[in-house]
Coordinates of C-alpha atoms in Angstrom, one line a residue:
M1 CA 0.0 0.0 0.0
T2 CA 1.3 3.4 -0.9
A3 CA 1.7 6.0 1.9
Y4 CA 0.9 9.6 1.2
T5 CA 2.1 12.7 3.1
V6 CA -0.8 15.1 3.2
Q7 CA -0.3 18.8 3.8
A8 CA -3.9 19.7 4.8
I9 CA -7.3 18.1 4.9
Q10 CA -10.6 19.9 5.9
L11 CA -13.6 17.9 6.9
T12 CA -17.0 19.3 7.9
Y13 CA -19.0 17.3 10.4
S14 CA -22.5 17.9 11.6
A15 CA -22.9 19.5 15.1
E16 CA -24.1 16.2 16.5
S17 CA -21.0 14.3 15.5
Q18 CA -18.0 13.8 17.8
Q19 CA -14.3 13.1 17.1
T20 CA -13.1 10.7 19.8
D21 CA -9.8 9.2 18.5
V22 CA -7.4 11.8 19.9
Q23 CA -3.8 11.8 20.7
Q24 CA -1.8 14.5 22.3
V25 CA 1.3 16.6 21.5
T26 CA 3.2 18.3 24.3
L27 CA 4.4 21.9 24.2
T28 CA 6.9 22.8 26.8
L29 CA 7.2 26.5 27.8
S30 CA 9.9 28.1 29.8
G31 CA 9.4 31.3 31.7
S32 CA 9.3 32.2 35.4
Q33 CA 8.8 28.5 36.0
D34 CA 8.7 25.4 33.9
L35 CA 5.2 24.7 32.6
T36 CA 3.9 21.8 30.5
F37 CA 0.7 22.0 28.5
S38 CA -0.9 19.3 26.5
Y39 CA -3.8 20.3 24.2
Q40 CA -6.4 17.9 22.9
Y41 CA -9.0 18.1 20.2
S42 CA -11.2 21.2 19.9
Y43 CA -13.5 22.6 17.3
V44 CA -14.6 25.9 15.8
E45 CA -18.4 26.6 15.4
Q46 CA -19.3 27.6 11.9
G47 CA -23.0 28.1 11.4
N48 CA -24.8 24.9 12.2
D49 CA -21.7 22.8 11.5
S50 CA -18.5 22.3 13.4
L51 CA -15.4 22.8 11.1
F52 CA -12.5 20.5 12.0
R53 CA -9.2 21.8 10.6
Y54 CA -6.3 19.4 10.0
I55 CA -3.3 21.6 9.2
D56 CA 0.4 21.0 9.4
T57 CA 2.8 23.4 11.0
T58 CA 3.3 25.5 7.8
A59 CA 0.1 27.3 8.6
F60 CA -0.4 29.9 11.3
E61 CA -4.0 31.0 11.4
K62 CA -5.0 34.3 13.0
S63 CA -8.4 34.1 14.6
G64 CA -9.2 36.9 17.0
A65 CA -6.7 36.5 19.8
L66 CA -5.7 33.0 18.8
W67 CA -2.8 31.7 16.8
S68 CA -2.8 28.0 16.4
V69 CA -0.8 25.1 14.9
E70 CA -2.5 21.8 14.3
V71 CA -0.8 18.6 13.3
L72 CA -2.3 15.5 11.8
S73 CA -0.6 12.1 12.0
A74 CA -1.2 8.4 12.2
P75 CA 1.3 5.5 12.1
P76 CA 1.7 3.7 8.8
G77 CA -0.5 0.6 8.6
T78 CA -3.2 2.1 11.0
V79 CA -6.6 0.7 10.1
G80 CA -9.9 2.1 11.4
E81 CA -8.3 5.0 13.3
L82 CA -7.3 8.5 12.6
S83 CA -5.5 10.5 15.3
L84 CA -5.2 14.3 15.6
N85 CA -2.2 15.9 17.2
R86 CA -2.9 19.5 18.0
F87 CA -1.5 22.3 20.1
E88 CA -2.7 25.9 20.5
V89 CA -0.9 29.1 21.5
S90 CA -3.4 31.7 22.8
Y91 CA -2.3 35.2 23.6
L92 CA -2.6 35.7 27.3
S93 CA -1.3 38.6 29.3
I94 CA 2.0 37.6 30.7
E95 CA 2.5 39.7 33.8
R96 CA 5.9 38.4 34.9
G97 CA 8.9 36.9 33.1
T98 CA 9.2 36.1 29.4
L99 CA 7.7 33.4 27.2
S100 CA 10.0 31.2 25.2
G101 CA 10.4 27.6 24.2
S102 CA 10.3 25.1 21.3
M103 CA 8.2 22.3 19.9
N104 CA 9.1 19.1 18.1
Y105 CA 6.2 17.6 16.1
P106 CA 5.8 14.2 14.5
D107 CA 5.7 13.3 10.8
A108 CA 2.3 13.9 9.2
V109 CA 2.1 10.6 7.4
F110 CA -0.8 8.2 7.3
D111 CA -2.5 5.7 5.0
Y112 CA -6.1 6.3 5.7
A113 CA -8.3 9.4 6.0
F114 CA -11.8 10.1 7.2
M115 CA -14.5 11.6 5.0
G116 CA -18.0 12.6 6.3
Q117 CA -21.2 12.2 4.3
D118 CA -24.1 14.4 5.4
N119 CA -27.2 12.2 5.6
G120 CA -29.6 15.3 5.6
D121 CA -31.0 14.4 9.0
G122 CA -28.5 16.1 11.3
S123 CA -26.2 13.1 11.3
T124 CA -23.0 12.3 9.3
T125 CA -21.7 9.0 8.0
T126 CA -17.9 8.8 8.5
L127 CA -16.0 6.9 5.8
L128 CA -12.5 5.5 6.2
V129 CA -10.8 6.1 2.9
P130 CA -7.4 4.6 1.8
L131 CA -5.2 7.1 0.1
D132 CA -4.0 4.6 -2.6
Q133 CA -7.5 5.0 -4.3
N134 CA -8.3 1.3 -3.8
F135 CA -11.9 1.5 -2.4
P136 CA -12.5 -1.1 0.3
D137 CA -15.3 -3.5 -0.4
V138 CA -16.9 -2.8 3.0
F139 CA -18.3 0.5 1.5
G140 CA -19.9 -1.3 -1.4
A141 CA -22.0 0.8 -3.8
S142 CA -22.4 3.6 -1.2
F143 CA -18.8 4.8 -1.9
T144 CA -18.4 6.2 -5.4
L145 CA -15.8 8.0 -7.5
A146 CA -17.5 11.3 -6.7
D147 CA -17.0 10.6 -3.0
W148 CA -13.3 10.0 -3.7
N149 CA -13.1 13.2 -5.8
E150 CA -14.6 15.2 -2.9
L151 CA -11.8 13.9 -0.7
A152 CA -9.2 14.5 -3.3
D153 CA -10.2 18.1 -3.6
H154 CA -8.9 18.7 -0.1
V155 CA -5.5 17.1 -0.6
F156 CA -3.3 20.1 -1.4
A157 CA 0.0 18.5 -1.8
T158 CA 1.8 15.1 -1.4
E159 CA 5.3 16.2 -0.8
I160 CA 7.0 16.3 2.5
Q161 CA 7.3 19.8 4.0
T162 CA 10.8 21.2 4.1
G163 CA 12.4 24.3 5.8
P164 CA 12.1 25.5 9.4
F165 CA 8.8 23.8 9.8
A166 CA 9.7 20.4 8.3
P167 CA 8.7 17.2 10.2
G168 CA 11.1 16.7 13.1
A169 CA 12.3 20.4 13.1
V170 CA 12.5 22.4 16.2
F171 CA 11.4 26.1 16.1
S172 CA 11.3 28.8 18.8
L173 CA 8.1 30.3 20.1
D174 CA 9.9 33.6 20.1
D175 CA 9.4 33.6 16.3
I176 CA 5.6 33.7 16.7
A177 CA 4.2 37.2 16.5
Y178 CA 1.4 37.1 19.0
D179 CA -1.8 39.1 18.5
T180 CA -2.0 41.6 21.4
K181 CA -5.8 41.7 21.6
T182 CA -6.9 40.5 25.0
Q183 CA -10.6 41.5 25.3
N184 CA -13.5 39.0 25.5
D185 CA -11.3 35.9 25.5
V186 CA -12.7 32.3 25.3
V187 CA -10.3 29.7 26.7
N188 CA -10.8 26.0 26.9
G189 CA -8.1 24.3 29.0
T190 CA -6.4 21.0 29.0
A191 CA -6.1 17.8 31.1
F192 CA -3.0 19.3 32.7
D193 CA -2.2 22.2 35.0
D194 CA -3.1 25.4 33.1
L195 CA -2.4 29.1 33.9
Y196 CA -4.4 31.7 32.1
N197 CA -4.1 35.5 32.7
L198 CA -7.1 36.8 30.7
G199 CA -6.7 40.6 31.0
V200 CA -9.4 43.1 30.0
G201 CA -12.8 42.1 28.7
K202 CA -15.7 39.7 29.3
D203 CA -13.7 36.5 29.5
V204 CA -14.9 32.9 29.6
A205 CA -12.6 30.1 30.7
W206 CA -13.0 26.4 31.3
G207 CA -10.1 24.8 33.1
Q208 CA -11.0 21.2 32.2
A209 CA -8.9 18.6 34.2
G210 CA -5.7 19.5 36.1
N211 CA -5.0 22.0 38.9
D212 CA -5.6 25.2 37.0
T213 CA -5.2 28.9 37.7
L214 CA -7.6 31.2 36.0
N215 CA -7.2 35.0 36.3
G216 CA -10.1 36.9 35.0
G217 CA -8.6 40.4 35.2
N218 CA -10.8 43.4 34.4
G219 CA -14.3 42.8 33.1
N220 CA -17.3 40.6 33.9
D221 CA -15.8 37.1 33.6
F222 CA -17.1 33.5 33.8
L223 CA -14.4 31.1 35.1
Y224 CA -15.1 27.4 35.6
G225 CA -12.3 25.3 37.1
Q226 CA -14.1 21.9 36.4
N227 CA -12.0 19.0 37.5
G228 CA -8.9 19.4 39.7
N229 CA -7.9 21.7 42.6
D230 CA -8.2 25.0 40.9
D231 CA -7.5 28.7 41.8
L232 CA -9.9 31.2 40.3
F233 CA -9.5 35.0 40.5
G234 CA -12.3 37.2 39.3
G235 CA -10.4 40.5 39.4
N236 CA -12.4 43.7 38.8
G237 CA -15.9 43.3 37.4
F238 CA -19.1 41.4 38.1
D239 CA -17.7 37.8 37.9
K240 CA -19.1 34.3 38.3
L241 CA -16.6 31.7 39.5
V242 CA -17.4 28.0 39.6
G243 CA -14.9 25.6 41.1
G244 CA -16.4 22.3 40.0
N245 CA -14.9 19.0 41.3
G246 CA -11.9 19.3 43.6
H247 CA -10.6 21.4 46.5
D248 CA -10.8 24.8 44.9
R249 CA -10.0 28.4 45.9
L250 CA -12.2 31.2 44.6
F251 CA -11.5 34.9 44.9
G252 CA -14.1 37.4 43.8
G253 CA -12.2 40.7 43.9
A254 CA -14.0 44.0 43.4
H255 CA -17.7 44.5 42.7
A256 CA -20.6 42.0 43.2
D257 CA -19.4 38.4 42.4
E258 CA -21.0 35.0 42.5
L259 CA -18.8 32.2 43.8
I260 CA -19.9 28.5 43.6
G261 CA -17.5 25.9 45.1
G262 CA -19.1 22.7 43.8
A263 CA -17.8 19.3 45.1
G264 CA -14.8 19.3 47.4
N265 CA -13.5 21.3 50.3
D266 CA -13.5 24.8 48.9
V267 CA -12.3 28.3 50.0
L268 CA -14.7 31.1 48.9
R269 CA -13.5 34.7 49.4
G270 CA -15.8 37.4 48.0
G271 CA -13.5 40.4 48.4
D272 CA -15.1 43.8 47.9
G273 CA -18.7 44.2 46.8
I274 CA -22.0 42.5 47.4
D275 CA -21.1 38.8 46.9
L276 CA -23.0 35.5 46.8
L277 CA -21.1 32.5 48.1
S278 CA -22.4 28.9 47.6
G279 CA -20.2 26.1 48.7
G280 CA -21.8 22.9 47.5
T281 CA -20.8 19.6 48.9
G282 CA -17.7 19.2 51.1
R283 CA -16.3 21.2 54.0
D284 CA -16.0 24.8 52.8
L285 CA -14.9 28.2 54.0
Y286 CA -17.1 31.2 53.4
D287 CA -15.4 34.6 53.6
G288 CA -17.6 37.4 52.3
G289 CA -14.9 40.1 52.7
K290 CA -16.2 43.7 52.5
G291 CA -19.7 44.6 51.6
F292 CA -23.1 43.0 52.4
D293 CA -22.4 39.4 51.4
T294 CA -24.6 36.2 51.3
A295 CA -23.8 32.6 52.1
E296 CA -26.2 30.2 50.4
F297 CA -27.0 26.6 51.3
R298 CA -29.9 25.8 49.0
S299 CA -28.1 22.8 47.5
E300 CA -27.7 21.0 50.8
I301 CA -29.2 17.5 51.2
A302 CA -30.5 18.2 54.7
G303 CA -31.1 21.2 57.0
V304 CA -28.3 23.4 58.1
T305 CA -27.3 25.3 61.3
V306 CA -25.6 28.6 60.6
D307 CA -24.4 30.7 63.6
L308 CA -22.9 34.0 62.4
S309 CA -21.9 34.9 66.0
A310 CA -19.8 31.8 66.2
S311 CA -18.5 32.1 62.6
Q312 CA -19.5 28.6 61.7
A313 CA -22.1 26.4 60.0
I314 CA -23.0 22.8 60.2
N315 CA -23.9 21.8 56.6
G316 CA -26.4 19.2 55.4
E317 CA -23.7 16.5 55.6
G318 CA -23.0 17.3 59.2
R319 CA -19.7 18.9 58.5
V320 CA -18.5 22.1 60.4
E321 CA -17.7 24.9 58.0
K322 CA -16.1 28.4 58.6
V323 CA -18.4 31.4 57.9
I324 CA -16.9 34.9 58.3
N325 CA -17.8 38.4 57.0
I326 CA -21.3 37.2 56.1
E327 CA -24.4 39.4 56.5
Q328 CA -27.1 37.4 54.8
V329 CA -27.8 33.6 54.9
I330 CA -30.0 31.7 52.5
G331 CA -30.9 28.3 54.0
S332 CA -31.8 24.9 52.5
H333 CA -35.1 23.4 51.5
F334 CA -35.2 21.6 54.9
D335 CA -35.5 22.6 58.6
D336 CA -32.7 25.2 59.2
V337 CA -31.5 27.2 62.2
L338 CA -30.1 30.6 61.2
I339 CA -28.6 32.8 63.9
G340 CA -27.3 36.3 63.5
D341 CA -24.4 38.3 65.0
A342 CA -23.9 41.9 66.2
K343 CA -24.3 43.3 62.6
R344 CA -27.4 43.8 60.5
N345 CA -28.3 40.4 59.2
S346 CA -30.8 39.0 56.7
F347 CA -32.3 35.5 56.5
I348 CA -34.1 33.6 53.8
G349 CA -35.3 30.2 54.8
L350 CA -36.7 28.6 51.6
G351 CA -38.5 25.4 52.4
G352 CA -38.8 23.6 55.8
S353 CA -39.8 24.8 59.2
D354 CA -37.0 27.2 60.1
H355 CA -35.9 29.0 63.2
F356 CA -34.5 32.6 62.8
E357 CA -32.7 34.2 65.7
G358 CA -31.4 37.8 65.4
G359 CA -28.5 39.3 67.1
D360 CA -27.7 42.8 68.3
G361 CA -28.2 44.4 64.9
L362 CA -31.3 45.3 62.9
D363 CA -32.2 41.8 61.6
V364 CA -34.6 40.9 58.8
V365 CA -36.4 37.7 57.7
R366 CA -37.4 37.7 54.0
Y367 CA -40.2 35.8 52.3
D368 CA -40.2 37.8 49.0
T369 CA -38.8 34.8 47.0
D370 CA -41.4 32.2 48.2
F371 CA -43.8 32.6 45.4
E372 CA -41.3 32.6 42.6
R373 CA -39.7 29.4 44.0
G374 CA -43.0 27.5 44.0
G375 CA -44.9 28.8 47.1
A376 CA -48.6 28.6 46.7
S377 CA -49.8 31.5 48.8
G378 CA -48.8 34.5 50.8
I379 CA -47.6 34.4 54.3
F380 CA -49.4 34.6 57.6
A381 CA -47.2 36.2 60.3
D382 CA -47.8 37.0 64.0
L383 CA -44.7 38.6 65.3
L384 CA -46.1 38.8 68.8
Q385 CA -46.3 35.0 68.9
G386 CA -43.1 34.7 66.9
N387 CA -44.6 32.5 64.2
V388 CA -44.8 32.7 60.4
T389 CA -46.5 30.4 58.0
D390 CA -44.6 30.7 54.8
G391 CA -45.7 30.5 51.2
F392 CA -45.0 26.7 51.2
G393 CA -47.2 26.0 54.2
W394 CA -44.3 25.5 56.6
T395 CA -44.3 27.2 60.0
D396 CA -41.2 29.2 61.0
T397 CA -40.3 30.6 64.4
L398 CA -38.7 34.0 64.9
S399 CA -36.8 35.5 67.8
N400 CA -35.3 39.0 68.1
I401 CA -36.3 39.9 64.6
E402 CA -37.0 43.5 63.8
V403 CA -37.8 43.5 60.1
L404 CA -40.2 41.2 58.2
V405 CA -40.5 41.2 54.4
G406 CA -43.6 39.5 53.0
S407 CA -44.2 37.6 49.8
T408 CA -45.1 38.9 46.4
V409 CA -48.8 37.8 46.8
A410 CA -51.4 38.7 49.4
D411 CA -50.1 38.5 53.0
K412 CA -51.5 38.9 56.5
I413 CA -49.0 40.2 58.9
F414 CA -49.5 41.3 62.5
G415 CA -46.7 43.0 64.4
S416 CA -45.6 42.8 68.0
H417 CA -45.7 45.4 70.8
G418 CA -42.2 46.5 69.8
R419 CA -40.8 48.6 67.0
D420 CA -41.6 46.6 63.9
R421 CA -40.6 47.3 60.3
I422 CA -42.9 45.3 57.9
Y423 CA -42.8 45.3 54.1
G424 CA -45.8 43.8 52.3
E425 CA -44.1 43.6 48.9
A426 CA -46.5 43.0 45.9
G427 CA -50.0 41.7 46.5
N428 CA -53.1 43.0 48.4
D429 CA -51.6 42.8 51.9
K430 CA -53.2 43.4 55.3
I431 CA -50.6 44.7 57.9
A432 CA -51.3 45.6 61.5
G433 CA -48.5 47.1 63.6
R434 CA -50.1 46.6 67.0
G435 CA -48.2 48.5 69.8
G436 CA -44.9 50.2 69.3
H437 CA -43.6 52.8 66.9
D438 CA -43.8 50.9 63.7
L439 CA -42.8 51.3 60.0
L440 CA -45.4 49.7 57.7
Y441 CA -44.9 49.5 53.9
G442 CA -47.7 48.2 51.8
E443 CA -45.7 48.6 48.5
A444 CA -47.4 47.3 45.3
G445 CA -51.0 46.2 45.5
N446 CA -54.2 47.5 47.2
D447 CA -53.1 47.3 50.9
L448 CA -54.7 47.8 54.3
L449 CA -52.3 49.3 56.8
N450 CA -53.2 49.8 60.5
G451 CA -50.6 51.3 62.7
G452 CA -52.3 50.5 66.0
G453 CA -50.8 52.1 69.1
G454 CA -47.6 54.1 69.0
H455 CA -46.2 56.8 66.7
D456 CA -46.3 55.0 63.4
K457 CA -45.2 55.7 59.9
L458 CA -47.4 54.2 57.1
F459 CA -46.4 54.0 53.4
G460 CA -49.1 52.7 51.0
G461 CA -47.0 52.4 47.9
G462 CA -48.7 51.7 44.5
G463 CA -52.4 50.8 44.4
R464 CA -55.6 51.9 46.2
D465 CA -54.5 51.7 49.8
R466 CA -56.3 52.2 53.1
L467 CA -54.2 53.7 55.8
I468 CA -55.3 53.7 59.4
G469 CA -53.0 55.5 61.7
G470 CA -54.6 54.4 65.0
A471 CA -53.7 55.8 68.3
G472 CA -50.6 58.0 68.6
N473 CA -49.0 60.6 66.4
D474 CA -48.8 59.0 63.0
T475 CA -47.4 59.9 59.6
M476 CA -49.1 58.5 56.5
T477 CA -47.9 58.5 52.9
G478 CA -50.4 57.0 50.4
G479 CA -48.1 56.8 47.4
A480 CA -49.5 56.3 43.8
G481 CA -53.2 55.4 43.5
A482 CA -56.4 56.7 45.1
D483 CA -55.8 56.2 48.8
T484 CA -58.0 56.6 51.9
F485 CA -56.6 58.0 55.1
V486 CA -58.6 56.8 58.1
F487 CA -58.7 58.6 61.5
T488 CA -60.0 56.7 64.5
A489 CA -61.5 58.3 67.6
Q490 CA -58.2 57.9 69.4
F491 CA -55.9 59.4 66.7
G492 CA -53.3 62.0 67.8
H493 CA -51.4 64.6 65.9
D494 CA -51.2 63.0 62.5
V495 CA -49.5 64.0 59.2
V496 CA -50.6 63.2 55.7
T497 CA -47.7 63.9 53.4
D498 CA -49.1 63.5 49.9
L499 CA -52.8 64.2 49.7
T500 CA -54.2 64.6 46.2
A501 CA -57.6 65.1 44.6
Q502 CA -58.1 61.4 44.1
D503 CA -57.5 60.6 47.8
R504 CA -60.0 60.7 50.7
L505 CA -59.8 61.7 54.4
N506 CA -62.1 59.5 56.5
F507 CA -63.2 61.1 59.7
S508 CA -66.3 59.0 60.1
A509 CA -65.1 57.8 63.5
V510 CA -64.7 61.4 64.7
T511 CA -68.2 62.4 66.0
D512 CA -67.6 66.1 66.7
I513 CA -68.7 67.3 63.3
T514 CA -70.8 65.6 60.6
D515 CA -71.2 68.5 58.1
A516 CA -68.3 69.0 55.7
E517 CA -68.7 72.8 55.4
A518 CA -69.1 73.3 59.1
F519 CA -66.1 71.0 59.6
I520 CA -63.9 73.2 57.4
V521 CA -65.1 76.4 59.1
A522 CA -64.6 75.0 62.5
F523 CA -61.3 73.1 62.2
V524 CA -59.3 74.0 59.1
S525 CA -56.6 76.7 58.8
V526 CA -54.3 77.5 55.9
G527 CA -50.6 77.7 56.4
R528 CA -48.1 78.8 53.8
E529 CA -47.6 75.3 52.3
E530 CA -50.2 73.2 54.0
L531 CA -53.7 72.9 55.5
F532 CA -54.0 72.2 59.2
I533 CA -57.0 70.5 60.8
Q534 CA -57.2 71.1 64.5
I535 CA -59.9 69.0 66.2
D536 CA -58.8 69.8 69.7
D537 CA -55.6 69.9 71.7
Q538 CA -55.1 66.2 71.4
R539 CA -56.1 65.6 67.8
S540 CA -54.9 67.3 64.6
V541 CA -54.0 66.6 61.0
T542 CA -51.4 68.3 59.0
L543 CA -51.8 68.1 55.2
E544 CA -48.3 68.7 53.9
G545 CA -48.1 70.3 50.5
F546 CA -51.9 70.7 50.2
T547 CA -53.3 74.3 50.3
D548 CA -56.6 74.1 48.3
E549 CA -59.1 74.7 51.1
A550 CA -62.0 74.9 48.6
A551 CA -61.3 71.4 47.3
L552 CA -61.1 69.9 50.7
A553 CA -64.8 69.4 51.2
D554 CA -64.9 66.9 48.3
L555 CA -62.2 64.8 49.9
L556 CA -63.8 64.4 53.3
I557 CA -65.7 61.3 54.5
L558 CA -67.6 62.3 57.7

């Protein structure tokens, strides 16, 4: 059988096909330290097809920031196999030292080649073609002269390459003129220990196997270590770092980053910014760094106990983990115990019957994600009893919690006798403050807010809200929509901050006057930028920014 030396072959396969018979070529680089890289098969997307290029070392192809050399070879006499030897040199910012080295590549000699036949259904039939033009009988009538001519069109030469890039020659990497473009890099690593400094831009890097180091640099980067014990550095920008399998170290850097450890004992350090840290399986370390940072345990297989005051967590596997510089905790889908520290803390329980215990700071429990995560209803909360039925139907217990955030559907929330801060979020909510000086926020929806006793502040938000100040000196802001401000018989010196012509003032519980015109004559005075309603020494209403005394009669409900 005659052996041919082929300079280049190009084969187009469908996107569903895969090339699995792959060998490796090793490129040794010498710089600040000795590094060895081995690159395996990869492909370039071209439309709906994947274009596989088989090129000898005479060709240097510039593609964005990538210069590549690809070598095709197979030992003489090989039957049924075709191997691809390939290495890539990608321009990466070299911060220290110099890059130099050499490569010795094998002869590109083989007896058989592959050719793909598109079947028109998304698949490709791969044919093994001998280069001596003797068609094997196994192909029968399906392999024709036209098929052979199609292959022959891609054979550019049959002579052996000579010169500095001849088979067996050694050339220096210093002779390669690298493209200096470093923005928006896409890097696919190897099965060995890789080092990538990606520089400026929105970079994407997969480390593959090996103990890799991925430096994102400036820009919003996605770094995925995959297998091996990897070090990932986000740098400046809003980065997402995923460790994968192995004992990984993830460093977020500046701005808001997302760090996901995956399997293994991982170290997650958020750095500056508002970071989200999720450890995964294993025994992990969470360090939020500066900013208001979140430790998330939603992937755990059982309930967790997180005590921020003790800087530790017991994960769903029963392992003790280190938790420092964390301000917010997202629990698991099981029964969790989440405990705060001296700072302002926030807790999200997800599923299960959870216990939330605040510390010395202003602590909040949030249910605003229940509905989007599959919760069927709003919450029912009684802060005096310390119980909340969440959107999933589980009952949580609260201790030393000052702030409650409801769901995005209709909630019923009753405060304690202390200083409560309650947010209804979206939905038609009913919120009662009870005693204490409360802050009640209806937000979106047609809400009913009742301050109860104490000097309360009520904010209706969007929608047609009904605001009842109750006893005490209350401040009420209706927000957008046609709102009703209700004054009980025990109201004190109240303030309405944003009365408009579509709003109403309900004094039906005040029995002193029942006639609107007489009411205005008896009780209303006009200030420079407000109307003032003086019922007696204990009861008054200030209408901030409202001076139209003539229009007031139409806004009264007596």
